[in-house]
Amino acid sequence: MTKGDKVLGIIFPNMHDERIVELTKLRTMASVPFGGRYRLIDFTLSELVAAGVDEVALVVKQNYISLMYHLGSGRVYDLARKRGGLKIFPPFGEAGTNAYKGKIEALGNILKYIEGNPCEVVILADSGIVSAIDYDDVLKQHEETGADITAVYKKEVIDASSKEQNIVFEIDENKRVKSVYLNEDEGVIANNGVWAYVVEKDLLVNIVKDSIKRGETSFEKDVLQQGFNNIKLYGYEYKGYLRRITSLKNYFEANLDMINKESMKQLFSAHPVYTKIRDDAPVRYAIGSEVKEIIAADGCFIEGYVENSVLFRGVKIGKGSIVRDCVIMQDTVIEDGVVLENVICDKNVIITKDKKLIGDESHPVFVEKRATV
């Protein structure tokens, strides 16, 4: 974009909550923990900040207390500002707002804010994607093509967990969208949208107003699929690292993939990924402990054996315990003599002495937040 342009970022933290209800029962998709010390929101916010976006609005729907606690004032993202910065719009923030069903209603709830914002372009992004999108490059292509809307996509095979609620684009040689499909079949190689769009502000305002009058709620179905012939819709191919969190299984797989050094390099080398700081001691390994291919965040204390697992902050592994192929979230305590394989433990779980939990890599055992087993 040219120097004088201003970009507003809008994130929808609750989109796709229903994909992993085990983890979003008490939190938004955006605040789901990931990779030992992050939340999913961190990746999207860091992408926007890396592109120089200095004002980001979050349109929340429900269960957003943990998200607010994680984000705080936005200081760690350099979004604690007198002008612009990080803004969280709760549901029913003013008279006439609704608990939205889709992006159109969500945007309708903050339409006055969008209209009054001095931005020229808006970036819309859902939660549930782990990526390192270069929005500088997306904005550059958006300007060069003269697009009304630029949709970010990745060419990939549609898998079982993402065959629903996906949006697929057929692109011509000039990057213009020729056709838009919803819910493409499993196994098809397609230009699969990543729920991220760059939209001209004035067009977005008109789209929201017109769609609300017609009772439309879905940006993808009602605007992009039904109206792509009437707008200059272009596609931007993202070729970097990407993981979709569309099921408990691929959440499990995506976390364990962080142990892969090449995956880590692809995800974290493009730009810094910011997250809330917690002042914990470094990981402590007791005499007799053994680890192999793990991620262990600060504050962990390991006395047993851990292999191919992700340990979040403050996790404790007792003597004689065996933890293999697991995702163990913050402040969970694994007591002595426990055996865990293919298990996801939410935060503040206690697995008592000598218990054994064995899952399958395609169906990991899930232990809910604050549970004692």
mmCIF file of N, CA and C in Angstrom, residues 86 92 186 225 306 324:
data_model
loop_
_atom_site.group_PDB
_atom_site.id
_atom_site.type_symbol
_atom_site.label_atom_id
_atom_site.label_comp_id
_atom_site.label_asym_id
_atom_site.label_seq_id
_atom_site.Cartn_x
_atom_site.Cartn_y
_atom_site.Cartn_z
ATOM 1 N N LEU A 86 -5.724 -1.821 20.063
ATOM 2 C CA LEU A 86 -6.566 -3.005 20.148
ATOM 3 C C LEU A 86 -7.914 -2.654 20.755
ATOM 4 N N PHE A 92 -23.852 -7.175 22.335
ATOM 5 C CA PHE A 92 -24.822 -6.284 22.985
ATOM 6 C C PHE A 92 -24.130 -5.062 23.579
ATOM 7 N N GLU A 186 -13.952 -34.025 -0.102
ATOM 8 C CA GLU A 186 -12.710 -34.513 0.481
ATOM 9 C C GLU A 186 -11.831 -35.146 -0.591
ATOM 10 N N GLN A 225 -19.807 -15.925 -2.922
ATOM 11 C CA GLN A 225 -20.292 -16.911 -3.888
ATOM 12 C C GLN A 225 -21.395 -16.346 -4.777
ATOM 13 N N VAL A 306 9.449 -38.166 29.155
ATOM 14 C CA VAL A 306 8.547 -37.473 28.229
ATOM 15 C C VAL A 306 9.096 -37.600 26.821
ATOM 16 N N ARG A 324 3.877 -39.820 26.564
ATOM 17 C CA ARG A 324 4.319 -40.041 25.184
ATOM 18 C C ARG A 324 3.215 -39.584 24.223
#
